[in-house]
XYZ file of C-alpha atoms in Angstrom:
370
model
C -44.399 -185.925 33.665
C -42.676 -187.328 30.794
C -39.832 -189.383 30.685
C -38.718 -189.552 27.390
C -34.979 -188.339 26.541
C -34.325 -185.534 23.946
C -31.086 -186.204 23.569
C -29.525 -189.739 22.580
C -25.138 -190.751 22.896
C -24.074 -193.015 20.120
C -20.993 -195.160 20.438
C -19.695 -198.555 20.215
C -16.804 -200.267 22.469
C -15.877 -201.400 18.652
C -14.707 -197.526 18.393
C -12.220 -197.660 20.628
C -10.533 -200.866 18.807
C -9.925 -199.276 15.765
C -5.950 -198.927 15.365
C -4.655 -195.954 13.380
C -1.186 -196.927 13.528
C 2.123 -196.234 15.825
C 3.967 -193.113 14.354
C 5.252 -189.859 15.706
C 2.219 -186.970 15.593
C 0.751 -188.154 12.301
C 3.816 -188.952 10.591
C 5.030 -193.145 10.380
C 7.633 -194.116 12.671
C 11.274 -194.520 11.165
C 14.349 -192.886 10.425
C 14.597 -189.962 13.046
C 11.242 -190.722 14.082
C 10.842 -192.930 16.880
C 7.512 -194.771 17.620
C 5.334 -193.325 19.739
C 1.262 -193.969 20.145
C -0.172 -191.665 17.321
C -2.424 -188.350 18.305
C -5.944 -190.103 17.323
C -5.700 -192.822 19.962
C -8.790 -194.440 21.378
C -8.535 -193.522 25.049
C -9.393 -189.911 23.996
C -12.921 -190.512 23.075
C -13.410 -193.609 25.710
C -12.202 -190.775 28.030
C -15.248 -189.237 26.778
C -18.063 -191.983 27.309
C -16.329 -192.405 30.930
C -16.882 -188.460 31.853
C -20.353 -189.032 30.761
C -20.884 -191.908 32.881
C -19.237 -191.069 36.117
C -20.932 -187.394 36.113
C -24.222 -189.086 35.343
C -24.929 -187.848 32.272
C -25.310 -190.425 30.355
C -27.664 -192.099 31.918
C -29.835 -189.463 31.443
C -29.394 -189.776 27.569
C -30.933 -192.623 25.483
C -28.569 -194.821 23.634
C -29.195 -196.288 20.200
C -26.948 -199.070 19.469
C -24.830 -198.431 15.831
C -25.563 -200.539 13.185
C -23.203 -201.056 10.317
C -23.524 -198.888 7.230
C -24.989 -201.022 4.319
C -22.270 -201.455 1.018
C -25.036 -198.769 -1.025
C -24.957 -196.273 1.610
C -20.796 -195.812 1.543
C -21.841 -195.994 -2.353
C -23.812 -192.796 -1.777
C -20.107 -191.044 -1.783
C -17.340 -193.512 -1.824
C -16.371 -195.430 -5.221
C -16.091 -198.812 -5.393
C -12.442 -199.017 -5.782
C -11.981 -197.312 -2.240
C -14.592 -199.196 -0.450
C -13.140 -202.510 -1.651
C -9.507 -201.246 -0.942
C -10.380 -200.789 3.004
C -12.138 -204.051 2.700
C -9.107 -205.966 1.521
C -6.316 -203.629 3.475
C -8.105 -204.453 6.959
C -7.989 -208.124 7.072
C -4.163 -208.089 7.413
C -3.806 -204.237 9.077
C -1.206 -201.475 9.141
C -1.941 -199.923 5.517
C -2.605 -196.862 4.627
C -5.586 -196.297 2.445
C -5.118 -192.337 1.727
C -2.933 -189.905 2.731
C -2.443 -190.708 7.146
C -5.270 -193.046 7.191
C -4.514 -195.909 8.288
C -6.534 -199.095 8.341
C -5.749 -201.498 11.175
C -7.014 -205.572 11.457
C -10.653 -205.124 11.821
C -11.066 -201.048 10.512
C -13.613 -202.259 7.796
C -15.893 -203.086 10.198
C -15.699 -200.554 12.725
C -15.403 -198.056 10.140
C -18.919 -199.153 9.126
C -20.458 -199.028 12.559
C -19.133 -195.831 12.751
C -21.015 -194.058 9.814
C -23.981 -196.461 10.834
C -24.003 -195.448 14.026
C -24.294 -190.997 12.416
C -26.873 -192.990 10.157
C -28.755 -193.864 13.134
C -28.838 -190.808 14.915
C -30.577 -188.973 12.157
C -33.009 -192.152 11.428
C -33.798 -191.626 15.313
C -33.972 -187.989 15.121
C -35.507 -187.360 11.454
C -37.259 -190.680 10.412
C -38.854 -192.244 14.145
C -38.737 -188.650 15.824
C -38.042 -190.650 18.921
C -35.319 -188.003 19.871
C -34.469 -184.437 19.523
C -30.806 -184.645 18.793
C -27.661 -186.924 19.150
C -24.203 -186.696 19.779
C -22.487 -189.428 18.393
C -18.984 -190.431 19.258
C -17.670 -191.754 15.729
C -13.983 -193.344 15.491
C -12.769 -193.207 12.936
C -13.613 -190.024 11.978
C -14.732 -188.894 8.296
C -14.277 -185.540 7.237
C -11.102 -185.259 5.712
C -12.213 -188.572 3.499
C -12.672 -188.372 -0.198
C -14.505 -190.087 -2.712
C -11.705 -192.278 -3.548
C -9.205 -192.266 -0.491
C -9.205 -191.774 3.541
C -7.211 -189.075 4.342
C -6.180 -187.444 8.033
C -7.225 -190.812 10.028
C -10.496 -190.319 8.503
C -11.402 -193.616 6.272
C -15.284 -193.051 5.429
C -17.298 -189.835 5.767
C -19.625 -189.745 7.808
C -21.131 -186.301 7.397
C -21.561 -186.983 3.536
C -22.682 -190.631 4.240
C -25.026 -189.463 6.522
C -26.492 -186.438 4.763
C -26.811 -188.199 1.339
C -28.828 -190.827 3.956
C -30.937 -188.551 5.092
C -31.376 -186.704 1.544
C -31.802 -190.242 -0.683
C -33.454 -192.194 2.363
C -35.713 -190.157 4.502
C -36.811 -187.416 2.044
C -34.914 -184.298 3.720
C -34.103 -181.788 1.288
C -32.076 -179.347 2.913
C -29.166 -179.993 4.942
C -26.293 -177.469 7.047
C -23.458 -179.403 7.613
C -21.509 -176.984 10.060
C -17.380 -178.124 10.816
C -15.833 -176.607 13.325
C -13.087 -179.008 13.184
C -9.403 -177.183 13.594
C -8.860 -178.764 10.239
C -10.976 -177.994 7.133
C -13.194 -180.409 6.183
C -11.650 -180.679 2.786
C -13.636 -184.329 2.151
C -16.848 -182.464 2.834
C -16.629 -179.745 1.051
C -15.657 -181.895 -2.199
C -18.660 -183.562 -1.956
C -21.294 -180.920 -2.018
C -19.134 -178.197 -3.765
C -21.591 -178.231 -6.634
C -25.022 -178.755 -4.485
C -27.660 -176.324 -3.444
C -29.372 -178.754 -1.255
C -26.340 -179.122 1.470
C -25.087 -175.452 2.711
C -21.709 -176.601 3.791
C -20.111 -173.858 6.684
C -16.672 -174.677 8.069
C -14.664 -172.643 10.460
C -11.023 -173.643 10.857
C -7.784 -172.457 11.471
C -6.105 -170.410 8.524
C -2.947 -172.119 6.845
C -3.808 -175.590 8.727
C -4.773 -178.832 7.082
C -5.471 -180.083 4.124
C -2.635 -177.403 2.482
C -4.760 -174.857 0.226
C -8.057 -176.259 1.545
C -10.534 -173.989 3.418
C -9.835 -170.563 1.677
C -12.204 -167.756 1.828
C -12.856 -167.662 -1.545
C -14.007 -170.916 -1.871
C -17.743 -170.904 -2.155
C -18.414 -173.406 -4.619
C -19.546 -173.960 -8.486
C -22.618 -174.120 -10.860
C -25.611 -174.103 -8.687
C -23.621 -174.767 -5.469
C -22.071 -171.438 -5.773
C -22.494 -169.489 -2.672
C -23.344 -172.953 -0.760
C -20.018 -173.534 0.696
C -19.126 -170.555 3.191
C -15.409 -171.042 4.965
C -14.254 -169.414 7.412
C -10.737 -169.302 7.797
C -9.400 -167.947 11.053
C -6.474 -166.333 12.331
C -4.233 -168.680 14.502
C -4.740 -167.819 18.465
C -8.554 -167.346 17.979
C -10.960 -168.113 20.991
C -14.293 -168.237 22.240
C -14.598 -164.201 21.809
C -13.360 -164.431 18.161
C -15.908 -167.659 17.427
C -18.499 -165.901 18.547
C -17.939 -163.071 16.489
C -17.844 -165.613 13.374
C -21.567 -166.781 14.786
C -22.869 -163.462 15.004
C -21.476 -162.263 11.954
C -21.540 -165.059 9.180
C -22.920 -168.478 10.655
C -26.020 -167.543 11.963
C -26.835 -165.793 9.355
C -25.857 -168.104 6.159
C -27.559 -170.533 8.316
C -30.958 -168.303 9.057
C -30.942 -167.794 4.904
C -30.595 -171.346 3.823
C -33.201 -172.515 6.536
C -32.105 -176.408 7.270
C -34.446 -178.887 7.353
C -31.495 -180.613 9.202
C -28.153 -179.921 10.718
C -25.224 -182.101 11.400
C -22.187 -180.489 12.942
C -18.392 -182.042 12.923
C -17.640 -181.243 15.863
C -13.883 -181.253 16.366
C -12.960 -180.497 19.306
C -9.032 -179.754 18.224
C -9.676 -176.212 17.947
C -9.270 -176.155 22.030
C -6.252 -174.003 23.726
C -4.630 -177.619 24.571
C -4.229 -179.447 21.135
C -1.147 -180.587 19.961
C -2.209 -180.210 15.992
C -3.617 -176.769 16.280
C -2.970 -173.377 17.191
C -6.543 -172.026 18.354
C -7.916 -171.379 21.696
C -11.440 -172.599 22.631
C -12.281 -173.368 25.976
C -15.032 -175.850 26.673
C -17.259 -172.408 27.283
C -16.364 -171.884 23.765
C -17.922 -175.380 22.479
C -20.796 -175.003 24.457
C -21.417 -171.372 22.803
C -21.260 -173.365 19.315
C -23.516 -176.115 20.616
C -26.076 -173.840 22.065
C -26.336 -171.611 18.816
C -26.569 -174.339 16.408
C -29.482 -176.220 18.524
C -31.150 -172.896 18.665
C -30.831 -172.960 14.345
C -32.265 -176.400 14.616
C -35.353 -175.830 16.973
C -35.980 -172.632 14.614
C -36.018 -174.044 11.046
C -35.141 -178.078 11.171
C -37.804 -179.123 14.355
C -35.260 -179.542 16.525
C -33.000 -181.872 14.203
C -29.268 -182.029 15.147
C -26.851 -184.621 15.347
C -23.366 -183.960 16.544
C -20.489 -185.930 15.141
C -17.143 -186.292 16.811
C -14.736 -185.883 14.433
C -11.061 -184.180 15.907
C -9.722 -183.707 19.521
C -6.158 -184.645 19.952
C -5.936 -183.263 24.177
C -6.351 -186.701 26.034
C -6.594 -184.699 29.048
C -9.524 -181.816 27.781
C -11.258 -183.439 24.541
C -13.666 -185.231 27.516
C -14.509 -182.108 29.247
C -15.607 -180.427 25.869
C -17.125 -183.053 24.689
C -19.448 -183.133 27.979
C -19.896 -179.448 28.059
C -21.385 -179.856 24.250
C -23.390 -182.972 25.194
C -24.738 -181.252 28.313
C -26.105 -178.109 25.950
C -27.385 -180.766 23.415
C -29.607 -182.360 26.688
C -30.198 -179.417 28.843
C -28.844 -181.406 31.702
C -26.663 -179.611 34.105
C -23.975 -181.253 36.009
C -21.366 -180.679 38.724
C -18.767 -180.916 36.727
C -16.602 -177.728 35.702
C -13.777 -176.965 33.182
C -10.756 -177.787 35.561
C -8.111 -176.141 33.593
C -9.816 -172.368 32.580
C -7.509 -171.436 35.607
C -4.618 -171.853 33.632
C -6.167 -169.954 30.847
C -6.090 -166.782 32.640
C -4.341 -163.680 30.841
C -4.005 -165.948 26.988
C -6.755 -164.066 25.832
C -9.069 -166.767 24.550
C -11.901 -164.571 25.348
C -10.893 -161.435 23.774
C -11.141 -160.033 20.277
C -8.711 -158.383 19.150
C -9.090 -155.740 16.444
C -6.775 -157.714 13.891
C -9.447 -160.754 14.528
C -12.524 -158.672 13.841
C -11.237 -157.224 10.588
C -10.930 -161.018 10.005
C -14.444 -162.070 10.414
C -15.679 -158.770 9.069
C -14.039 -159.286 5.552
C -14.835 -162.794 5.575
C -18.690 -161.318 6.275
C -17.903 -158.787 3.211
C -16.650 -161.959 1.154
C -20.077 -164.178 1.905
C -22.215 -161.211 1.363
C -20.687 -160.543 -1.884
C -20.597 -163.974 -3.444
């Protein structure tokens, strides 16, 4: 019987160091405002690595130590002008390099291990082949960041970084990058808005963040035209109405393209529980995702998937979806259960409601169409 893992956990105690600032939500402290610890704190995700460890999980996972991202790999997206501005901003701390992302005393660094550590998990998974797929649990997160400025705590990006790696590096042609981040992946989509080689699908809620990002009717330009499929949906969507989107417009954009890789953001801010969003995914619901977009990757990409953590602002859920994802990703099944789907009873996260198909179904008409 073999013993080798399929499925490896990235992350770095260095993660949980980074400081994004004190402010109020994701607004600076002052004024009205009083300080408070900001949304994206650390002991979310190291709530995560502890869930995996005291369920047992993770030691059923391998783990591949991040290594920083070399200067010409954040060249691959980033200019030179933003690179050296987090450089020179994180040896004193406490500026903002963007719009809300803010680089603390030591960010440079981390922020490196943290798209090193997504570069890693696709060397592992695309160029070794030692492992299936990988969840890795980056901090900061990237996809809000653009060429020339972090934006939304994100500093680098680490799906673009890491795609361009895999593309420039490794020889992969075609890559889905799938976001199901509450927020739309504005930073992504930027990147590969004119590019055929990087299908770019991102479902998020409608009228959210970045303002005017995300619409329906942005499917890119040139040759990328018909590459970039969003999915903007109605606020108080949940697993029944995410599905739907699967069935209807995921899968098959993603079953067209056929992905030689795929790398999800997987924000997990789209729960019932988040204070920045208004959606209402259970962990059931991430699983779903998790289990669909592993079956697109065994089908077309040999099994190559690596998750990225991008969102998740519930300190008290993000760990339980994180572990219901990383559990699909392995295969493993533990003891441990969603704790609060009791108090989900009679919201209607599991329903879809007429108003939320004709949603998905025009979106569907939209894609088809473009």
């Amino acid at each position: 019987m073999s013993n080798k893992k399929s499925t490896a956990f990235i992350w770095d105690e260095s993660y949980f160091l980074h400081d994004a600032g004190d402010g109020t939500l994701y607004e600076p402290a002052g004024g009205y405002l009083g300080a408070d610890c900001p949304v994206e704190k650390p002991e979310i995700k190291r709530g995560v690595k502890n869930l995996l460890e005291r369920s047992g999980l993770l030691g059923k996972l391998a783990h591949i130590p991040p290594v920083p991202a070399a200067r010409e790999q954040l060249e691959y997206y980033h200019t030179a002008r933003h690179i050296e501005a987090v450089k020179r901003m994180s040896i004193k701390g406490g500026e903002d390099c963007g719009d809300s992302a803010i680089v603390g005393q030591g960010s440079y660094e981390i922020a490196l291990l943290s798209a090193g550590g997504a570069i890693e998990a696709v060397r592992a998974v695309v160029g070794s082949g030692e492992i299936d797929n990988a969840f890795v649990l980056t901090r900061p997160p990237g996809h809000h960041a653009q060429a020339d400025g972090g934006m939304g705590y994100c500093i680098f990006n680490n799906a673009v970084i890491t795609a361009k790696f895999a593309q420039k590096e490794l020889g992969v042609k075609k890559v889905l990058i799938l976001d199901w981040d509450v927020h739309h992946g504005n930073g992504t989509e930027d990147a590969f808005y004119e590019d055929d080689s990087v299908l770019f699908i991102s479902l998020h809620q409608d009228g959210l963040e970045p303002a005017g990002r995300g619409k329906m009717e942005d499917v890119g330009v040139g040759k990328g035209k018909g590459f970039t499929v969003n999915i903007p949906l109605q606020a108080g969507s949940g697993d029944a109405v995410y599905r739907y989107a699967f069935e209807q417009v995921v899968l098959p954009a993603a079953e067209r393209f056929e992905p030689e890789l795929v790398l999800v953001s997987a924000g997990q801010d789209g729960s019932i529980f988040d204070p920045l969003g208004r959606m209402m995914l259970s962990c059931e619901g991430y699983r779903y995702m998790t289990r669909a977009v592993k079956e697109v990757a065994g089908k077309y990409a040999q099994k190559r998937l690596v998750v990225l953590h991008e969102g998740g602002y519930s300190e008290a859920y993000v760990p339980f979806c994180a572990h219901a994802i990383v559990e699909e990703l392995s295969g493993v099944v533990t003891d441990v259960m969603d704790p609060f789907i009791y108090a989900m009873a009679g919201t209607g996260y599991d329903e879809l409601l007429p108003h939320q198909k004709n949603k998905v179904d025009e979106i569907r008409r939209y894609w088809l169409g473009s």
